[in-house]
RNA sequence: GCGCCCGUAGCUCAGAUGGAUAGAGUACAGCCCUCCGAAGGCUGGGGUCACUGGUUCGAAUCCAGUCGGGCGCACCA
């Protein structure tokens, strides 16, 4: 209906231009807004206000011209000029109510569209280092990324979900060394744990135990050899980073490549398996887990650097290779290969993004923690330097979540070992509530996550409020046979003209906005828009439910018309909840 | 110091392409079940849209500056 009126407006504008009333050079795309106030009709447009100036007339006069040019009024009951010069459209109720049948016919597919058809989009999210379990901060990225991906799929994109596994960095070696030391302890050694190691994390002990069970004492070396001639650790007045790096080298040399890899892989596999399991339970699954190490193995990092070199954006200074990212708006140039020959993390990321673009995605979406925002310009710079269109990359930054319990802020600290894991959160509040609370705010906003509210099975909890609306429709349907009625959809259809109550009009209008909402939420990567929509829809349903009986004993046509309307409402609630990854319970 | 994000009701937050009287939830006060689930609904008070200036028919929205908060500024990952 909206699109039809917009088409009529385009025709009217063209006519005004053909008549010479409006200069032909004026290019205005007519847009309709859905009105908030029923007295403003169903749709409104402000184009008369926009064309008034080029026409050289008062806005309301321009509106008169436009109104006169709107000759095709099929489906429109009335058009009014209002306020400073708005055109308000009142649509023919019967024409509009056909939507109820569209919803019922489309079922679970209602709200989906094909605007993204034929386009491939990649969504990379979470991508937390595999050095420990996911914590609550990762949970927000997980929930947000998963819903964004599902929304994009719902509007027709071919979506590729990916997790970038940072399995090649220094942190992995600290992890490996930490596991090995705990393993040596488990085998009877007594030692002082490095200050910069994974000291208090319980899972390190568990992995070490499993390692001992699988490998016996084949990874044991004399403890004196491990700690001989190392620089001082932090508590002894040394540098904790120098110390741990020396210890890592010691582990590599004493164990040899093969045995070191055994420890390394044990840690990586155990933690990655835990992360996968955690996310899967949370309803988050990926098409692909992309290994950072594989970039190196396939020579992609070298290729990326060579390609930048060939383009003339790499120079050498102090023994290191630098990428001239300042040429593309970055604050400073960045090292891609250190003086010791090691490529940097940034080099891996250049290679990864190069490879993403080579895979031919039409749109690439990176979802990062907000603390990485400073990283955006250099990645975009690299893509531009490589000759790609950096505008195809969207980086969505997710702000931190702050947990509250009993009105008190829950302290979180990753290094103290007392952090709140995603798994703990899910177990405490449930998967659905966790997901709902994570996505109900704009990603760019800090999130106050009230654990008590998320857990509460009360009207305070917006998720229950929405699900309850769905359950209530189902409850009405259960009542139907108990009262000796059956639902005749066709009979209801013939009585749509009688759905004249303000509650019915409001509910219907809300239903008509669902597809647009899904569309907008998907393209703008803003799932919270759908959350708010569902809240509003549920609210309008509850108000309707309280104000009017559906199961009328003596008016079957109106009863069926209302049942059609609430059946459509139920369908939209279910579809919306489904897009968010949540259930639509029939009973609660 | 430089850069990015943010500032809307007591609190938590919506306000798409600039539009009509800035909205929800919560909290507070009162009301509504002989009736499809009261896990609900209705009514009410509550605002300098941080501040100042600008752009224009019109600004919470766009621009500049100020103040306040968060984050980031590695040959770490």
XYZ file of C-alpha atoms (C1' of nucleotides) in Angstrom:
665
model
C 0.000 0.000 0.000
C 2.793 2.361 0.952
C 4.688 1.634 -2.228
C 1.532 2.184 -4.275
C 0.979 5.628 -2.818
C 4.616 6.505 -3.355
C 4.154 5.514 -6.970
C 1.127 7.792 -7.233
C 3.162 10.628 -5.760
C 5.911 10.104 -8.314
C 3.322 10.319 -11.051
C 1.853 13.489 -9.556
C 5.243 15.130 -9.348
C 5.981 14.204 -12.930
C 2.698 15.723 -13.964
C 3.453 18.986 -12.182
C 6.769 19.098 -13.973
C 5.152 18.325 -17.320
C 2.753 21.218 -16.706
C 5.662 23.484 -15.955
C 4.327 24.269 -12.491
C 7.390 22.680 -10.994
C 10.823 23.065 -12.529
C 11.905 19.860 -14.213
C 15.332 20.018 -12.642
C 13.914 19.517 -9.157
C 14.645 15.934 -8.197
C 12.671 14.774 -5.211
C 12.065 11.182 -4.309
C 8.676 11.103 -2.644
C 8.707 9.329 0.659
C 5.796 8.427 2.841
C 6.036 8.235 6.560
C 3.773 6.138 8.702
C 1.875 8.509 10.916
C 1.989 8.350 14.674
C -1.296 10.106 15.234
C -4.411 8.452 13.734
C -5.902 11.890 13.047
C -3.083 12.321 10.542
C -4.354 9.387 8.554
C -2.362 6.309 7.729
C 0.480 7.835 5.766
C 1.836 11.322 5.387
C 4.236 13.025 3.047
C 6.122 16.268 3.388
C 6.987 16.770 -0.268
C 4.763 19.802 -0.631
C 7.006 21.470 1.932
C 10.005 20.512 -0.129
C 8.714 21.694 -3.476
C 7.201 24.928 -2.149
C 10.445 26.839 -2.446
C 11.371 25.840 -6.006
C 7.759 26.517 -7.001
C 7.927 29.903 -5.365
C 4.649 29.447 -3.534
C 3.530 28.896 0.042
C 3.745 25.280 1.180
C 0.004 24.883 1.461
C -0.439 26.184 -2.074
C 2.102 23.652 -3.273
C 0.092 21.043 -1.431
C -3.019 22.130 -3.333
C -1.212 21.659 -6.634
C 0.022 18.266 -5.605
C -3.402 17.236 -4.438
C -4.903 18.256 -7.777
C -2.297 16.213 -9.592
C -3.086 13.104 -7.583
C -5.701 11.770 -9.922
C -5.325 8.071 -9.270
C -6.928 7.485 -5.899
C -7.647 3.806 -5.939
C -7.458 2.391 -2.448
C -7.425 5.859 -0.917
C -10.422 7.063 1.016
C -9.304 10.617 1.588
C -6.348 12.966 1.273
C -6.089 15.970 3.541
C -3.815 18.948 3.597
C -2.743 19.525 7.166
C -0.424 21.559 9.320
C 2.195 23.535 7.415
C 1.526 21.572 4.222
C 1.557 17.847 4.879
C -0.551 15.565 2.774
C -2.276 12.988 4.935
C -3.542 9.827 3.305
C -6.428 7.850 4.710
C -6.477 4.470 3.016
C -9.562 2.445 2.201
C -9.876 0.016 5.125
C -10.862 -2.938 2.997
C -7.915 -2.507 0.692
C -5.629 -2.435 3.687
C -7.133 -5.353 5.548
C -6.104 -7.690 2.766
C -2.795 -7.719 4.613
C -4.288 -9.991 7.253
C -4.795 -12.616 4.584
C -1.291 -12.035 3.271
C 0.110 -12.694 6.728
C -1.944 -15.823 7.205
C -1.033 -17.108 3.749
C 2.670 -16.399 4.088
C 2.876 -17.840 7.590
C 6.426 -18.156 8.866
C 7.706 -16.506 5.692
C 5.862 -13.254 6.355
C 8.315 -10.423 6.878
C 11.022 -11.999 4.805
C 11.995 -10.336 1.589
C 14.380 -10.588 -1.307
C 16.062 -7.194 -1.242
C 19.397 -8.860 -0.648
C 18.848 -11.640 -3.144
C 21.909 -12.591 -5.086
C 24.212 -10.761 -2.721
C 26.745 -12.414 -0.462
C 27.463 -10.915 2.901
C 29.942 -12.067 5.468
C 29.467 -11.479 9.161
C 32.496 -12.027 11.328
C 31.835 -11.881 15.039
C 33.041 -12.861 18.492
C 36.502 -13.948 17.254
C 37.743 -14.001 20.842
C 41.246 -15.308 21.454
C 41.161 -19.039 22.149
C 42.979 -18.576 25.418
C 40.034 -19.048 27.724
C 36.272 -19.323 27.954
C 34.055 -16.581 26.596
C 33.001 -13.966 29.085
C 29.916 -11.815 29.234
C 31.403 -9.154 26.986
C 31.800 -11.693 24.193
C 28.212 -12.732 24.783
C 26.903 -9.438 23.552
C 28.887 -9.672 20.339
C 27.677 -13.233 19.919
C 24.011 -12.395 20.376
C 24.224 -9.268 18.276
C 26.169 -10.900 15.458
C 23.902 -13.915 15.348
C 20.759 -11.828 15.128
C 22.240 -9.463 12.556
C 23.204 -12.458 10.451
C 19.730 -13.975 10.748
C 18.109 -10.676 9.854
C 20.266 -10.315 6.770
C 19.368 -13.841 5.766
C 15.689 -12.983 6.264
C 15.896 -10.180 3.728
C 17.477 -12.414 1.159
C 21.234 -12.152 1.576
C 23.393 -15.193 1.352
C 25.005 -14.962 4.769
C 28.350 -16.400 5.732
C 29.044 -16.399 9.474
C 32.654 -16.599 10.422
C 34.811 -16.732 13.554
C 38.403 -15.637 13.200
C 40.502 -17.804 15.468
C 43.576 -16.017 16.748
C 45.634 -19.161 17.001
C 48.954 -17.664 15.965
C 49.822 -14.978 18.446
C 51.999 -14.550 21.471
C 49.071 -15.102 23.796
C 48.811 -18.647 22.487
C 52.404 -19.279 23.467
C 51.838 -17.863 26.918
C 48.875 -20.181 27.163
C 50.925 -23.154 25.972
C 53.695 -22.451 28.442
C 51.197 -21.984 31.248
C 49.602 -25.337 30.497
C 52.964 -27.029 30.324
C 54.024 -25.637 33.708
C 50.795 -26.837 35.317
C 51.406 -30.183 33.649
C 54.884 -30.350 35.177
C 53.345 -29.570 38.561
C 50.816 -32.321 38.037
C 53.763 -34.606 37.376
C 55.278 -33.659 40.717
C 57.434 -30.618 39.973
C 57.504 -27.663 42.341
C 57.897 -24.275 40.672
C 57.150 -20.589 40.867
C 54.535 -19.628 38.307
C 55.390 -16.701 35.984
C 53.662 -13.443 36.842
C 52.418 -12.986 33.288
C 51.202 -16.560 32.844
C 47.619 -17.788 33.066
C 48.047 -18.227 36.740
C 44.676 -18.541 38.421
C 42.509 -19.823 35.609
C 41.005 -23.136 36.575
C 40.718 -24.430 33.044
C 44.514 -24.413 32.715
C 44.720 -27.000 35.476
C 42.060 -29.084 33.777
C 43.807 -29.037 30.430
C 47.080 -29.926 32.145
C 45.413 -32.879 33.815
C 43.984 -34.102 30.521
C 47.392 -33.701 28.958
C 48.922 -35.858 31.651
C 46.211 -38.458 31.183
C 46.818 -38.546 27.436
C 50.585 -38.189 27.300
C 51.776 -39.614 30.608
C 55.159 -38.204 31.561
C 56.501 -37.946 28.015
C 56.496 -34.157 28.219
C 58.422 -33.966 31.481
C 61.892 -32.408 31.602
C 64.074 -31.729 34.647
C 62.622 -28.703 36.374
C 66.030 -27.155 36.948
C 66.600 -27.027 33.188
C 63.361 -25.133 32.702
C 64.252 -22.257 34.967
C 68.026 -22.136 34.552
C 69.485 -18.802 33.483
C 66.254 -16.916 32.899
C 65.938 -13.162 33.370
C 64.231 -12.003 36.552
C 60.442 -12.064 36.717
C 58.414 -9.063 37.746
C 58.236 -9.782 41.496
C 62.031 -10.084 41.479
C 62.541 -6.696 39.900
C 62.577 -7.930 36.305
C 60.175 -7.470 33.395
C 57.283 -9.904 33.279
C 57.113 -9.805 29.484
C 60.827 -10.505 29.024
C 60.530 -13.287 31.531
C 57.554 -15.044 29.963
C 59.041 -14.715 26.485
C 62.248 -16.346 27.697
C 60.229 -19.076 29.328
C 58.330 -19.680 26.087
C 61.605 -20.046 24.199
C 62.828 -22.403 26.885
C 59.730 -24.534 26.531
C 60.171 -24.715 22.767
C 63.852 -25.683 22.986
C 63.449 -28.252 25.751
C 60.390 -29.903 24.266
C 61.340 -29.658 20.634
C 58.905 -28.689 17.921
C 56.809 -31.829 17.976
C 56.274 -32.100 21.701
C 55.731 -28.349 22.020
C 53.035 -28.605 19.384
C 51.408 -31.383 21.372
C 50.974 -29.033 24.313
C 49.984 -26.139 22.063
C 47.330 -28.170 20.270
C 45.978 -29.590 23.496
C 45.314 -26.088 24.748
C 43.921 -24.778 21.490
C 41.662 -27.753 20.912
C 40.295 -27.834 24.431
C 39.531 -24.144 24.571
C 38.178 -23.902 21.054
C 35.932 -26.871 21.701
C 34.648 -25.149 24.806
C 33.976 -21.940 22.903
C 32.179 -23.770 20.098
C 30.103 -25.680 22.570
C 29.294 -22.550 24.531
C 28.184 -20.660 21.432
C 26.232 -23.570 20.060
C 24.274 -23.849 23.291
C 23.640 -20.128 22.973
C 22.169 -20.727 19.531
C 25.143 -19.247 17.724
C 26.668 -21.284 14.921
C 29.100 -20.498 12.169
C 29.630 -21.483 8.570
C 33.365 -21.323 9.121
C 36.047 -21.040 11.781
C 38.929 -19.243 10.158
C 42.393 -19.969 11.490
C 44.866 -17.109 11.686
C 47.666 -19.660 11.451
C 46.304 -20.826 8.120
C 47.025 -17.391 6.670
C 50.701 -17.886 7.390
C 50.643 -21.512 6.245
C 49.179 -20.552 2.898
C 51.566 -17.641 2.395
C 48.762 -15.114 2.416
C 50.537 -12.752 4.786
C 53.550 -12.541 2.508
C 51.298 -12.117 -0.474
C 49.429 -9.262 1.196
C 52.646 -7.484 2.098
C 54.069 -8.012 -1.386
C 50.918 -6.654 -2.897
C 51.158 -3.526 -0.765
C 54.815 -3.254 -1.711
C 54.028 -3.544 -5.392
C 51.500 -0.754 -4.990
C 54.195 1.385 -3.425
C 52.763 1.707 0.058
C 55.464 -0.074 2.019
C 58.817 1.271 3.208
C 61.621 0.072 5.426
C 62.717 1.901 8.561
C 64.778 0.745 11.528
C 64.818 -2.735 10.095
C 61.056 -3.025 10.005
C 58.555 -2.864 7.153
C 55.937 -0.145 7.468
C 52.644 0.292 5.687
C 51.924 3.889 4.723
C 48.440 3.894 6.173
C 48.611 7.669 6.667
C 48.138 7.922 2.897
C 44.620 6.695 3.536
C 43.625 8.691 6.565
C 45.197 6.727 9.405
C 46.938 8.620 12.230
C 50.305 7.013 11.769
C 52.018 4.414 9.644
C 51.921 0.839 10.904
C 54.491 -1.893 11.101
C 53.652 -5.020 9.154
C 56.910 -6.884 9.664
C 59.071 -6.368 12.709
C 62.834 -6.042 12.695
C 63.040 -9.635 13.928
C 61.307 -10.798 10.760
C 58.000 -11.593 12.461
C 54.913 -10.244 10.799
C 52.586 -8.318 13.077
C 49.021 -9.085 14.025
C 48.021 -6.232 11.765
C 49.708 -7.991 8.835
C 47.568 -11.049 9.540
C 44.504 -8.889 9.573
C 45.419 -7.290 6.274
C 45.840 -10.746 4.783
C 42.576 -11.923 6.309
C 40.625 -8.979 4.953
C 42.314 -9.257 1.600
C 41.208 -12.838 1.471
C 37.698 -11.911 2.580
C 37.415 -9.494 -0.316
C 38.899 -11.980 -2.740
C 36.146 -14.371 -1.788
C 33.798 -11.932 -3.473
C 31.467 -10.811 -0.722
C 29.299 -7.862 -1.627
C 29.376 -6.706 1.921
C 31.742 -7.583 4.747
C 30.674 -6.933 8.315
C 33.120 -7.052 11.194
C 31.681 -6.964 14.673
C 34.265 -5.830 17.180
C 34.402 -4.772 20.765
C 34.274 -1.001 21.036
C 37.776 -0.955 22.497
C 39.070 -1.869 19.035
C 37.605 1.178 17.353
C 41.010 2.711 16.770
C 41.738 -0.231 14.534
C 39.126 0.602 11.919
C 41.044 3.265 9.960
C 44.099 1.106 9.408
C 42.137 -1.895 8.178
C 40.176 0.288 5.790
C 43.406 1.930 4.727
C 44.915 -1.445 3.914
C 41.907 -2.481 1.873
C 41.994 0.737 -0.096
C 45.718 0.362 -0.687
C 45.113 -3.157 -1.954
C 42.704 -1.729 -4.473
C 39.477 -2.834 -2.839
C 36.419 -0.757 -2.132
C 36.718 -0.234 1.616
C 33.135 1.027 1.734
C 32.043 -2.592 1.436
C 33.477 -3.180 4.882
C 31.221 -2.259 7.769
C 32.709 -2.382 11.203
C 30.061 -2.541 13.871
C 31.359 -1.707 17.311
C 29.716 -3.313 20.287
C 29.968 -1.521 23.603
C 30.529 -3.212 26.912
C 27.814 -4.748 28.977
C 27.716 -3.929 32.650
C 26.038 -6.531 34.803
C 23.884 -5.623 37.757
C 22.673 -7.976 40.430
C 20.515 -6.773 43.308
C 21.067 -3.224 42.106
C 24.808 -3.613 42.518
C 27.318 -3.596 39.731
C 28.953 -6.999 39.252
C 32.701 -6.641 39.153
C 34.447 -8.279 36.267
C 38.108 -8.743 35.750
C 39.664 -11.027 33.201
C 43.030 -11.326 34.857
C 41.924 -11.955 38.385
C 40.378 -15.243 37.374
C 37.063 -14.198 38.901
C 35.432 -13.057 35.694
C 31.879 -13.911 34.792
C 31.773 -16.261 31.883
C 29.106 -16.339 29.210
C 28.283 -19.867 30.317
C 27.653 -18.717 33.886
C 25.435 -15.935 32.614
C 23.459 -18.302 30.395
C 23.000 -20.733 33.241
C 21.851 -17.984 35.540
C 19.316 -16.179 33.346
C 18.682 -18.654 30.538
C 19.684 -18.553 26.906
C 16.687 -16.664 25.622
C 16.663 -13.942 28.237
C 20.408 -13.486 27.862
C 20.068 -13.115 24.127
C 17.112 -10.789 24.406
C 18.764 -8.460 26.884
C 21.935 -8.387 24.833
C 20.185 -7.197 21.685
C 17.504 -4.969 23.099
C 19.783 -1.937 23.091
C 21.702 -0.359 20.275
C 25.073 -2.064 19.986
C 26.844 1.274 20.134
C 25.331 1.993 23.525
C 26.647 0.791 26.820
C 24.366 -1.896 28.116
C 23.134 -2.121 31.674
C 22.287 -5.786 32.031
C 20.005 -6.356 34.993
C 20.396 -10.018 35.917
C 17.442 -9.973 38.288
C 15.141 -8.517 35.653
C 16.330 -10.961 32.999
C 15.543 -13.830 35.351
C 12.211 -12.584 36.539
C 9.129 -14.297 35.160
C 7.040 -11.189 35.553
C 5.504 -8.402 33.599
C 8.614 -6.353 34.298
C 10.520 -8.577 31.940
C 9.966 -7.384 28.374
C 10.712 -10.793 26.892
C 7.978 -12.424 28.945
C 5.644 -9.602 28.039
C 6.092 -10.331 24.331
C 5.944 -14.090 24.703
C 2.858 -13.772 26.867
C 1.049 -11.959 24.078
C 1.752 -14.930 21.844
C 0.650 -17.411 24.487
C -2.547 -15.446 24.999
C -3.570 -15.807 21.359
C -2.900 -19.510 21.621
C -4.999 -19.594 24.745
C -7.902 -18.016 22.896
C -7.558 -20.653 20.214
C -7.690 -23.354 22.861
C -10.894 -21.831 24.222
C -12.509 -21.911 20.820
C -13.586 -25.572 20.682
C -14.397 -25.570 24.405
C -17.094 -23.040 23.657
C -18.339 -24.945 20.676
C -16.949 -22.559 18.056
C -14.740 -23.093 15.103
C -12.727 -20.510 13.233
C -14.016 -19.842 9.723
C -11.344 -17.735 8.030
C -13.412 -16.969 4.949
C -16.355 -15.800 7.028
C -13.978 -13.577 8.974
C -12.575 -12.151 5.756
C -16.026 -11.097 4.651
C -16.411 -9.065 7.838
C -13.171 -7.081 7.805
C -15.129 -3.889 7.292
C -16.399 -4.306 10.829
C -12.950 -4.121 12.392
C -13.458 -0.471 13.143
C -12.443 -0.265 16.786
C -9.441 2.008 17.449
C -7.681 -0.949 19.066
C -8.175 -2.955 15.912
C -6.985 -0.151 13.696
C -3.893 0.389 15.807
C -3.066 -3.299 15.921
C -3.561 -3.675 12.224
C -1.406 -0.681 11.476
C 1.372 -2.113 13.581
C 1.159 -5.406 11.702
C 1.500 -3.544 8.441
C 4.866 -2.188 9.558
C 6.487 -5.523 10.309
C 8.140 -6.101 6.947
C 9.564 -2.606 6.883
C 10.873 -3.028 10.389
C 12.650 -6.271 9.568
C 14.056 -4.712 6.459
C 15.311 -1.642 8.253
C 16.678 -3.553 11.225
C 18.592 -5.824 8.868
C 20.101 -3.210 6.600
C 21.056 -0.889 9.421
C 22.351 -3.785 11.534
C 20.078 -2.779 14.390
C 18.222 -5.717 15.919
C 16.947 -3.521 18.733
C 14.503 -1.983 16.285
C 12.801 -5.338 15.986
C 12.791 -5.744 19.756
C 11.030 -2.424 20.201
C 8.597 -3.246 17.446
C 7.611 -6.513 19.093
C 7.195 -4.765 22.415
C 4.839 -2.263 20.817
C 2.931 -4.963 18.981
C 2.515 -6.968 22.181
C 1.354 -3.850 23.994
C -1.289 -3.146 21.383
C -2.461 -6.714 21.483
C -2.758 -6.744 25.278
C -4.741 -3.516 25.194
C -7.068 -4.943 22.544
C -7.460 -8.151 24.507
C -8.526 -6.235 27.584
C -10.908 -3.982 25.749
C -12.810 -6.466 23.595
C -13.950 -10.041 23.709
C -13.001 -12.112 20.701
C -15.154 -15.149 21.285
C -18.494 -13.499 20.688
C -21.353 -15.910 21.129
C -23.871 -14.241 18.866
C -21.874 -12.619 16.091
C -19.950 -15.252 14.178
C -18.731 -13.010 11.307
C -17.202 -10.428 13.655
C -15.825 -13.190 15.874
C -14.072 -14.730 12.897
C -12.801 -11.389 11.647
C -11.244 -10.775 15.052
C -9.816 -14.262 15.110
C -8.216 -13.589 11.737
C -6.694 -10.409 13.115
C -5.267 -12.038 16.213
C -4.090 -15.032 14.215
C -2.111 -12.609 12.076
C -0.825 -10.965 15.232
C 0.275 -14.315 16.603
C 2.078 -15.087 13.364
C 3.973 -11.821 13.378
C 4.926 -12.199 17.036
C 6.196 -15.702 16.313
C 8.110 -14.575 13.239
C 9.686 -11.675 15.094
C 10.688 -13.780 18.052
C 12.054 -16.376 15.667
C 14.240 -13.808 13.964
C 15.655 -12.901 17.346
C 16.365 -16.541 18.012
C 13.658 -16.875 20.614
C 10.757 -19.216 21.087
C 7.106 -18.305 20.815
C 5.545 -20.438 23.545
C 1.931 -21.533 23.261
C 1.669 -21.761 27.013
C 3.737 -20.193 29.739
C 47.437 16.295 23.477
C 44.982 13.711 19.082
C 41.004 10.432 17.407
C 36.278 7.579 17.884
C 31.561 6.853 20.647
C 27.995 8.915 23.963
C 24.869 12.963 26.782
C 16.620 12.681 25.806
C 11.563 12.038 32.235
C 14.030 10.154 39.125
C 16.206 5.369 36.711
C 16.837 2.197 31.977
C 16.177 3.518 27.040
C 13.395 4.414 21.822
C 13.112 8.359 18.623
C 14.840 5.538 9.859
C 15.548 9.450 5.106
C 15.532 16.833 9.354
C 8.534 17.311 10.091
C 2.872 18.078 13.104
C 1.680 18.137 20.611
C 9.464 14.471 21.962
C 7.586 8.613 23.290
C 7.960 3.591 25.956
C 9.326 0.707 30.203
C 10.256 1.308 35.308
C 9.236 4.002 39.753
C 5.223 6.852 42.096
C -0.608 7.845 42.851
C -5.390 5.907 41.681
C -8.654 2.485 39.093
C -10.307 -2.349 36.238
C -11.254 -9.757 36.832
C -19.428 -13.182 37.567
C -15.784 -12.130 31.330
C -11.022 -15.591 25.976
C -4.688 -16.431 31.141
C -4.496 -9.805 35.957
C 2.584 -12.753 33.549
C -2.684 -8.030 31.537
C -5.234 -3.173 30.885
C -6.721 2.116 31.913
C -5.864 7.190 34.032
C -2.401 10.820 36.114
C 1.873 13.876 37.359
C 6.922 13.960 35.624
C 11.354 17.235 30.009
C 15.987 23.800 29.318
C 16.362 16.667 24.274
C 24.053 18.692 28.364
C 25.203 24.046 26.867
C 26.028 28.039 23.118
C 25.831 29.596 18.264
C 24.759 28.392 13.063
C 22.166 26.127 8.573
C 16.153 26.539 7.101
C 9.703 27.076 6.150
C 10.954 23.582 10.213
C 16.463 20.805 14.418
C 16.564 15.879 19.759
C 18.176 14.791 14.556
C 22.688 18.400 10.269
C 27.339 21.862 11.154
C 30.898 24.468 14.607
C 32.423 25.248 19.479
C 32.087 24.447 24.980
C 31.230 21.221 29.170
C 30.677 16.201 31.074
C 31.344 10.626 30.578
C 33.473 6.133 28.058
C 37.199 4.073 24.893
C 41.571 4.088 21.964
C 46.360 6.076 20.531
C 52.729 -0.710 20.329
C 58.113 -3.274 16.040
C 51.231 -6.675 21.895
C 47.472 -9.807 20.285
